[in-house]
PDB file of C-alpha atoms in Angstrom:
ATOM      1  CA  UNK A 396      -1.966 -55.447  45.266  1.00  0.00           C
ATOM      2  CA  UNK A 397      -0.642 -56.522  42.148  1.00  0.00           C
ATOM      3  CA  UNK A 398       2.721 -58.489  42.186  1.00  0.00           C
ATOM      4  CA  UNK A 399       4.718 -56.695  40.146  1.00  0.00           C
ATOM      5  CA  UNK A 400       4.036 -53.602  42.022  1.00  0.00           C
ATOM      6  CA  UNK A 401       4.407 -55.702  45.325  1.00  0.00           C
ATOM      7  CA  UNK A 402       7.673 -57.310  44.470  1.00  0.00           C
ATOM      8  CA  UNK A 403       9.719 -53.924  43.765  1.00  0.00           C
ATOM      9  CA  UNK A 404       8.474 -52.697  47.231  1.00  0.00           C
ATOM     10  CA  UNK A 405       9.297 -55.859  48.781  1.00  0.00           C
ATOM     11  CA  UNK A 406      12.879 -55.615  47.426  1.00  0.00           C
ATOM     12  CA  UNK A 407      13.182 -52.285  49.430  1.00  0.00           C
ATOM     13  CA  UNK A 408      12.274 -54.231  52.695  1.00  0.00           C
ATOM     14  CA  UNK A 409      14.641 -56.213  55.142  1.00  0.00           C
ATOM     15  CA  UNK A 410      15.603 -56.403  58.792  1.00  0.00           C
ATOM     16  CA  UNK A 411      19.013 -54.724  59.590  1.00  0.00           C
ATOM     17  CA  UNK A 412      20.498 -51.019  58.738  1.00  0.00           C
ATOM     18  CA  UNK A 413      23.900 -51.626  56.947  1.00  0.00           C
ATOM     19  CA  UNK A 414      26.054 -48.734  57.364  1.00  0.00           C
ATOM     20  CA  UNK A 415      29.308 -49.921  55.237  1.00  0.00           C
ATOM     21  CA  UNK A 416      28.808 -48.110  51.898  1.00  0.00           C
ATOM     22  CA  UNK A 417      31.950 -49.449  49.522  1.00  0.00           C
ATOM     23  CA  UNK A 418      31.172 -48.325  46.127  1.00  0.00           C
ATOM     24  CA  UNK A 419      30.030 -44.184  46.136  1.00  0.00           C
ATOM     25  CA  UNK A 420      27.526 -44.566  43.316  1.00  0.00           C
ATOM     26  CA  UNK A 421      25.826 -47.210  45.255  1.00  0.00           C
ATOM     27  CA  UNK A 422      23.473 -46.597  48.001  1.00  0.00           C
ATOM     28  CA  UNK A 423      22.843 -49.802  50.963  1.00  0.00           C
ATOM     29  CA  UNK A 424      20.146 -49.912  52.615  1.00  0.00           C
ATOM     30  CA  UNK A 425      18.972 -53.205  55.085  1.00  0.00           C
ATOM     31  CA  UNK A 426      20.968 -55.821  54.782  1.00  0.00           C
ATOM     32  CA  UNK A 427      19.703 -59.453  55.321  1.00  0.00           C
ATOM     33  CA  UNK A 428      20.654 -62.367  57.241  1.00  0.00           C
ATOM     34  CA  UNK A 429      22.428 -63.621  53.951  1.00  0.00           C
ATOM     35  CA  UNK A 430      23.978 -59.707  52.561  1.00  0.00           C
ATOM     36  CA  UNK A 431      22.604 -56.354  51.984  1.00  0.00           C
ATOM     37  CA  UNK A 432      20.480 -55.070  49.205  1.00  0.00           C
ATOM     38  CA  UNK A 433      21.957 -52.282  46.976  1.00  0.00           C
ATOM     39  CA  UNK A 434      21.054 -50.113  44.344  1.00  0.00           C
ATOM     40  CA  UNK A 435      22.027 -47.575  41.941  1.00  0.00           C
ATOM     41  CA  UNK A 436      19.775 -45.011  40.024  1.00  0.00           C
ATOM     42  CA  UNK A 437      20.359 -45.048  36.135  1.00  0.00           C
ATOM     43  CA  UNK A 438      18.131 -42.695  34.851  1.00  0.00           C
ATOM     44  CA  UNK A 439      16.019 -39.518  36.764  1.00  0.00           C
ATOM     45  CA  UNK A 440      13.573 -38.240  33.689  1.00  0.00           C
ATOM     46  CA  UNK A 441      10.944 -35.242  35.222  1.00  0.00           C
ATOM     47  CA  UNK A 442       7.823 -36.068  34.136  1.00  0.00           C
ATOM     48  CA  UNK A 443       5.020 -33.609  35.848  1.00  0.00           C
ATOM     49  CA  UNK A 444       5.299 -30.537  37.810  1.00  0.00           C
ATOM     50  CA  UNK A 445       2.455 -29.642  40.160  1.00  0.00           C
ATOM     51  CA  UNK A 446       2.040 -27.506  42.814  1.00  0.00           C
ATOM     52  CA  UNK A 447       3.407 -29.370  45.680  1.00  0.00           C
ATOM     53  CA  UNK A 448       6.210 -31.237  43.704  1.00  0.00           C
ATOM     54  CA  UNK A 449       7.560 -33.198  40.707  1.00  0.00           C
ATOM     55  CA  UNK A 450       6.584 -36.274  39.448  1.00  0.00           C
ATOM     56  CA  UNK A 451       9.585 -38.204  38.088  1.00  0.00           C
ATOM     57  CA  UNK A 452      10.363 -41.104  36.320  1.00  0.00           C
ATOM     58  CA  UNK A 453      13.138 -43.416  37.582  1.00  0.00           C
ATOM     59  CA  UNK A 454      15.241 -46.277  36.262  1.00  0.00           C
ATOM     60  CA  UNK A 455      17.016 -48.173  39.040  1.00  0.00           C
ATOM     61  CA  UNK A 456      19.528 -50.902  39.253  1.00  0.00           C
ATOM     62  CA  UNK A 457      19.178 -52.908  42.213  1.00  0.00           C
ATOM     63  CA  UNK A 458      22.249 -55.419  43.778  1.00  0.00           C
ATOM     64  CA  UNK A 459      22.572 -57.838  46.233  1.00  0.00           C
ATOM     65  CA  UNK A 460      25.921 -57.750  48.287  1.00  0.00           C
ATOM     66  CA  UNK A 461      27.182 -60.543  50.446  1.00  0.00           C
ATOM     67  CA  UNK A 462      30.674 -61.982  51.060  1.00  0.00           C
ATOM     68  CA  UNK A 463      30.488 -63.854  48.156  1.00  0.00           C
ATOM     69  CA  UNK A 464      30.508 -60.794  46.030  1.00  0.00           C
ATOM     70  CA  UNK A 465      27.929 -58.904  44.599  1.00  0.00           C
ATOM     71  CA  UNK A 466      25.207 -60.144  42.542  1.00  0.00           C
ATOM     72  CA  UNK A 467      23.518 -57.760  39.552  1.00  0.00           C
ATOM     73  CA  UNK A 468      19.781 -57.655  39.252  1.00  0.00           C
ATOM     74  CA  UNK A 469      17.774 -56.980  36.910  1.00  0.00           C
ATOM     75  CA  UNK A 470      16.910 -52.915  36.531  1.00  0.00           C
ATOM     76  CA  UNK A 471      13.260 -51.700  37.490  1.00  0.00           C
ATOM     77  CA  UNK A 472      11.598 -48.999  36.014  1.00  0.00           C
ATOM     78  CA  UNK A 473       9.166 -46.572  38.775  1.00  0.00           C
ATOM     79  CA  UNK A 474       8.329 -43.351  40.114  1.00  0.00           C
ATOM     80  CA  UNK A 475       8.895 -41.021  42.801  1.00  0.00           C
ATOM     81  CA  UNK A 476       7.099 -37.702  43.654  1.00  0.00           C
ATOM     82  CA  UNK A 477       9.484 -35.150  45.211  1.00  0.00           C
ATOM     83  CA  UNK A 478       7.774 -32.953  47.461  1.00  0.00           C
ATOM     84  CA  UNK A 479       8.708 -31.062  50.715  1.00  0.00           C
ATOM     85  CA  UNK A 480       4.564 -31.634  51.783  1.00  0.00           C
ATOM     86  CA  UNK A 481       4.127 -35.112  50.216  1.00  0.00           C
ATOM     87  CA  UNK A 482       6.960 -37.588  49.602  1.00  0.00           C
ATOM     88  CA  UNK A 483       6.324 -40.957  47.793  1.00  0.00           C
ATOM     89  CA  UNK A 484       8.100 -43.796  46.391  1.00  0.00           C
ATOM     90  CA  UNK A 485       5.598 -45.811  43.542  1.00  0.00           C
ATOM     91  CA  UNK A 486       5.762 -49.050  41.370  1.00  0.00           C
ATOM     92  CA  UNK A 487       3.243 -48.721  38.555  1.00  0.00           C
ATOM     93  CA  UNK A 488       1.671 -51.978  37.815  1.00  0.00           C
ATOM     94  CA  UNK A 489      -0.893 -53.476  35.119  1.00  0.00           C
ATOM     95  CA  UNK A 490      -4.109 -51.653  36.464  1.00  0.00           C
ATOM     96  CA  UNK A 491      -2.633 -49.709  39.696  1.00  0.00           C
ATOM     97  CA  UNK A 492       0.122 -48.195  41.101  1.00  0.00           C
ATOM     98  CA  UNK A 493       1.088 -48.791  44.308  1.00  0.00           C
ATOM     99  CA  UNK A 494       2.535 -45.853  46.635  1.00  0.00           C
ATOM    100  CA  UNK A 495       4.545 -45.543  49.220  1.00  0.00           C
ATOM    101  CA  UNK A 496       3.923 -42.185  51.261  1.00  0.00           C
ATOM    102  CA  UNK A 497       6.920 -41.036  53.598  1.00  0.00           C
ATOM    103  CA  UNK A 498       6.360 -39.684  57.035  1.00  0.00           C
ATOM    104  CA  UNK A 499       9.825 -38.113  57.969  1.00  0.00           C
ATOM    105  CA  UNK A 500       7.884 -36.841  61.431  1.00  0.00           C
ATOM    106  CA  UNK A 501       5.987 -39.577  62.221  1.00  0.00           C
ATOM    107  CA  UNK A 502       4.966 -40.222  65.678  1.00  0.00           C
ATOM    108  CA  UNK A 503       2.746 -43.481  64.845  1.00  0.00           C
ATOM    109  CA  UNK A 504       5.362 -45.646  63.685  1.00  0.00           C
ATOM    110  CA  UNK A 505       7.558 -47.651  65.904  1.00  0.00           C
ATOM    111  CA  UNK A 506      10.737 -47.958  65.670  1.00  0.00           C
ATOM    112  CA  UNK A 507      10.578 -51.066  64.236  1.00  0.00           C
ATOM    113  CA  UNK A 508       8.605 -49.732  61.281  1.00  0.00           C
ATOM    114  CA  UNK A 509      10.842 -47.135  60.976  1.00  0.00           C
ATOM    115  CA  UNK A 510      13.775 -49.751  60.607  1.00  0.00           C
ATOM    116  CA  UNK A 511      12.361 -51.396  57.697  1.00  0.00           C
ATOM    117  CA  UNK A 512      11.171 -48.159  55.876  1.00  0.00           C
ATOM    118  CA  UNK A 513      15.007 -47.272  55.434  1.00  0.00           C
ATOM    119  CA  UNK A 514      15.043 -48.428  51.807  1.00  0.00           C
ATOM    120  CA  UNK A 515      12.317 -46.352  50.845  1.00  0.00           C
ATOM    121  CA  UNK A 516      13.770 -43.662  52.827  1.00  0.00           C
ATOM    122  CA  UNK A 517      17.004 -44.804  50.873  1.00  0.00           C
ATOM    123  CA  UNK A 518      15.253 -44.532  47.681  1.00  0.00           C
ATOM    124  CA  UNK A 519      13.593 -41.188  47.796  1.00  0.00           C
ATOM    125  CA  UNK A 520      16.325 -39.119  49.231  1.00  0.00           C
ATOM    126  CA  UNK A 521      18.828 -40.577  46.853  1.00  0.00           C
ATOM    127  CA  UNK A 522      16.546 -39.421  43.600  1.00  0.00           C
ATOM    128  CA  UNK A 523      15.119 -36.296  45.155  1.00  0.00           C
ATOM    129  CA  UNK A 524      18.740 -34.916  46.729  1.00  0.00           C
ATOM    130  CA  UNK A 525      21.489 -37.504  45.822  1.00  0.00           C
ATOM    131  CA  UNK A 526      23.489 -40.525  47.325  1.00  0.00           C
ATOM    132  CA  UNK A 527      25.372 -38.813  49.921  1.00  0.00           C
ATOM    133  CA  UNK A 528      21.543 -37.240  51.454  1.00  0.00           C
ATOM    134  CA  UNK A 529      20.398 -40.632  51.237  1.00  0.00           C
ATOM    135  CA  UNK A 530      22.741 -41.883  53.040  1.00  0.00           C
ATOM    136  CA  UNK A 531      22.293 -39.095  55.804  1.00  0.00           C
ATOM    137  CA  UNK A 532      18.354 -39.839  56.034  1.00  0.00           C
ATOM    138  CA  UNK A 533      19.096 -43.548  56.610  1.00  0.00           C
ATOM    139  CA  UNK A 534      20.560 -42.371  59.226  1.00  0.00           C
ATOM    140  CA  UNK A 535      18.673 -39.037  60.334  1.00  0.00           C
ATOM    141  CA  UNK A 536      15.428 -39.181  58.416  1.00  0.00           C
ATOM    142  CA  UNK A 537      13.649 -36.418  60.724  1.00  0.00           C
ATOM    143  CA  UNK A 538      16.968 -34.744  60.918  1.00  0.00           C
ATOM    144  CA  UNK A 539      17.777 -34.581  57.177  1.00  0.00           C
ATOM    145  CA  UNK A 540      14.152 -34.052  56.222  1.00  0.00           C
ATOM    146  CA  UNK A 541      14.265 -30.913  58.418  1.00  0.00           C
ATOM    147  CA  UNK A 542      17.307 -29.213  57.109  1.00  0.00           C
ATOM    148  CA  UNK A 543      15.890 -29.790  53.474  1.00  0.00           C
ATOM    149  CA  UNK A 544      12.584 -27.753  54.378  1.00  0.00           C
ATOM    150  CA  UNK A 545      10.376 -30.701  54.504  1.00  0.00           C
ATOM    151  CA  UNK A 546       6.863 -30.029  55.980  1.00  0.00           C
ATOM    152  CA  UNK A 547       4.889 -33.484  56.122  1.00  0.00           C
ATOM    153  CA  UNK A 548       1.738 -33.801  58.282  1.00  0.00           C
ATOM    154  CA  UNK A 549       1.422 -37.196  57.791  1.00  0.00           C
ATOM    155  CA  UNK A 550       1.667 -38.667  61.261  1.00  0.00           C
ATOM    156  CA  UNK A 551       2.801 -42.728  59.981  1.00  0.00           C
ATOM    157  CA  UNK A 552       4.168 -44.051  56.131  1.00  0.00           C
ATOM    158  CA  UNK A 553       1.637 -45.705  54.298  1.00  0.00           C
ATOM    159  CA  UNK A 554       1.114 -47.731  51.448  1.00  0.00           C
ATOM    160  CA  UNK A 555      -1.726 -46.652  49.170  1.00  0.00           C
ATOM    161  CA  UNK A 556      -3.207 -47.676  45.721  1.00  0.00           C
ATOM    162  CA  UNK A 557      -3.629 -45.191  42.739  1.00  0.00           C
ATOM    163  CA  UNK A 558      -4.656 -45.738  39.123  1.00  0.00           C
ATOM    164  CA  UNK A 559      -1.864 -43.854  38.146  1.00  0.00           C
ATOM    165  CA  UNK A 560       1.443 -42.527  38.766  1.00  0.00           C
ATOM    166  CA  UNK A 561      -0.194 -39.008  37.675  1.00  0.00           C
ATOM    167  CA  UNK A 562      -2.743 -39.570  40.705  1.00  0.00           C
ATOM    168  CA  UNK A 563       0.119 -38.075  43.127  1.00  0.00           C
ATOM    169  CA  UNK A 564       0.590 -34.920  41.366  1.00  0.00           C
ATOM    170  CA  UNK A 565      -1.726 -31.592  42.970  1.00  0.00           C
ATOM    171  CA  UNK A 566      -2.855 -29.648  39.200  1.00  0.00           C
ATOM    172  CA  UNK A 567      -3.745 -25.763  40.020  1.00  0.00           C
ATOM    173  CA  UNK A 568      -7.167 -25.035  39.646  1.00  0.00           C
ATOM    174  CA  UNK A 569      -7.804 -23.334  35.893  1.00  0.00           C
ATOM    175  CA  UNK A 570      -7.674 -19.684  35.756  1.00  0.00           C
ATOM    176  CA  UNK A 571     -10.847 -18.468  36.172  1.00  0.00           C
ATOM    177  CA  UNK A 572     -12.067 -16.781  33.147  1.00  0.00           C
ATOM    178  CA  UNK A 573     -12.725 -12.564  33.832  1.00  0.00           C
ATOM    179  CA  UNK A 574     -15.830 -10.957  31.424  1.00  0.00           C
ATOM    180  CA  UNK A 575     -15.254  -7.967  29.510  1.00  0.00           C
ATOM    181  CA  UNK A 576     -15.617  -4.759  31.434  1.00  0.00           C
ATOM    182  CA  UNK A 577     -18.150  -2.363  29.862  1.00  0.00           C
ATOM    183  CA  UNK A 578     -18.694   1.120  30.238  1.00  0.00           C
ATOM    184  CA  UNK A 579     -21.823   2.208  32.675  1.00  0.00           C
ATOM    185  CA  UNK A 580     -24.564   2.772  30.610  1.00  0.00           C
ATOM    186  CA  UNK A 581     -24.996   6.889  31.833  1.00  0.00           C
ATOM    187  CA  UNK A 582     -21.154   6.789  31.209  1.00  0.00           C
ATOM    188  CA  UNK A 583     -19.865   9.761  28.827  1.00  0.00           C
ATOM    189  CA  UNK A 584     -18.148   9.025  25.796  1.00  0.00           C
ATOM    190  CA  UNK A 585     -14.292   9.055  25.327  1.00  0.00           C
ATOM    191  CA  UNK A 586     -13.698  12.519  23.636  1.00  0.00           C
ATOM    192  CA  UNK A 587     -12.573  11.640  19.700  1.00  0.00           C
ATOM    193  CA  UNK A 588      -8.774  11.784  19.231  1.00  0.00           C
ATOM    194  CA  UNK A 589      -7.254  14.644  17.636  1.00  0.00           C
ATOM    195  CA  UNK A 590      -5.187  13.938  14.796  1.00  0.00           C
ATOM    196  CA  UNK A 591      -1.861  16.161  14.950  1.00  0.00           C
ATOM    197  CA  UNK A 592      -1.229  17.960  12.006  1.00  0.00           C
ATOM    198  CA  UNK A 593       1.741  16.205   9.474  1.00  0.00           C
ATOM    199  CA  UNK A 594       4.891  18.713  10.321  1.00  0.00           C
ATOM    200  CA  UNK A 595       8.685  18.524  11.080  1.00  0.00           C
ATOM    201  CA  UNK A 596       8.248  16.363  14.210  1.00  0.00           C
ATOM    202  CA  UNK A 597       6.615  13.760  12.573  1.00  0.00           C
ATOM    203  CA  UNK A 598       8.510  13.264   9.459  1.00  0.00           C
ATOM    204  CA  UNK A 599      10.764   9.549   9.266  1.00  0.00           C
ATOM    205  CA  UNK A 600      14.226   9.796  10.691  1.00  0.00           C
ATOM    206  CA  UNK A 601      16.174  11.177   7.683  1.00  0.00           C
ATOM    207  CA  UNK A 602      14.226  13.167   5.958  1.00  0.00           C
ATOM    208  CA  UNK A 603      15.044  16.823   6.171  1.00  0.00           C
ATOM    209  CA  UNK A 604      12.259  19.427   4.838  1.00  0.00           C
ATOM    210  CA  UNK A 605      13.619  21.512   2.561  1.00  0.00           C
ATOM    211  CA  UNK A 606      13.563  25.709   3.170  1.00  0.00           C
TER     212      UNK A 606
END
């Protein structure tokens, strides 16, 4: 996996749930031995609309509190594809994009794995719905997730590898094109139209025939 895209999804990785939110436009996630990564999202631009979601590009700033303040990283540009059926958090790199796939119901992770997908959890929900829902799935990922209609099959999260951010998105299938119906070949003609004869009912509004 290419580092770029690796470090971003390392960033959203740690080993404790922090529940202490101070700022409201911030969103905590884990928190470390030495403080608790934040973040804030700058800019949510919709890129693609398919037919299990939307495909949108993100611009977040990403903190790191601890009690000696907080310190202001550097903002990261990514994706995330919001979708009841297939929920994903991405990094795009050089040549491939990595993806991180949600499982709100997932009965294959532990609940150790479930710990440190928080930030991703954090992520998503806090594009997708907004800080405070984030905030609740942190907390109540299968719980939130089910109030918001969410219908994933996936059994565990996952990390997979696409070309492109684009990848993600389900395209309809193009209309199928329908041939011109023609008559049956013993068919009778259309009888010709009958022209109606120029008279009072047909004149332009306004003009009165004279006696």
């Amino acid at each position: 996996m290419l580092a770029r895209s690796a470090a971003l999804l390392v960033l959203l990785t740690g080993s404790a749930v922090a529940q202490d939110y101070n700022r409201a436009d911030l969103v905590r996630g884990l928190c470390h031995k030495d403080g608790c990564d934040e973040f804030q999202v700058l800019r949510v631009e919709p890129m693609l609309t398919g037919t299990t979601g939307v495909l949108k590009r993100t611009q977040v700033k990403t903190f790191h509190a601890s009690h000696s303040g907080r310190a202001e990283r550097e903002a990261e540009a990514g994706y995330v594809y919001c979708s009841p059926t297939k929920p994903a958090v991405m990094a795009q790199g050089t040549s491939r994009t990595a993806a991180f796939m949600l499982a709100p119901f997932a009965t294959e992770d532990s609940s150790e794995t479930i710990r440190k997908n928080a930030n991703f959890v954090a992520m998503y929900f806090a594009i997708c719905h907004g800080p405070d829902v984030a905030r609740q799935a942190v907390r109540d990922l299968r719980g939130t997730a089910s109030s918001l209609g969410y219908r994933v099959a996936a059994t565990g999260s996952r990390m997979v590898e696409l070309k492109a951010p684009e990848d993600i998105v389900d395209r309809a299938p193009p209309p199928v094109a329908q041939a011109p119906r023609t008559a049956p070949p013993n068919a009778p003609a259309a009888p010709l139209r009958r022209e109606a004869a120029p008279g009072p009912a047909l004149l332009p509004p306004g003009e009165i025939p004279e006696d």
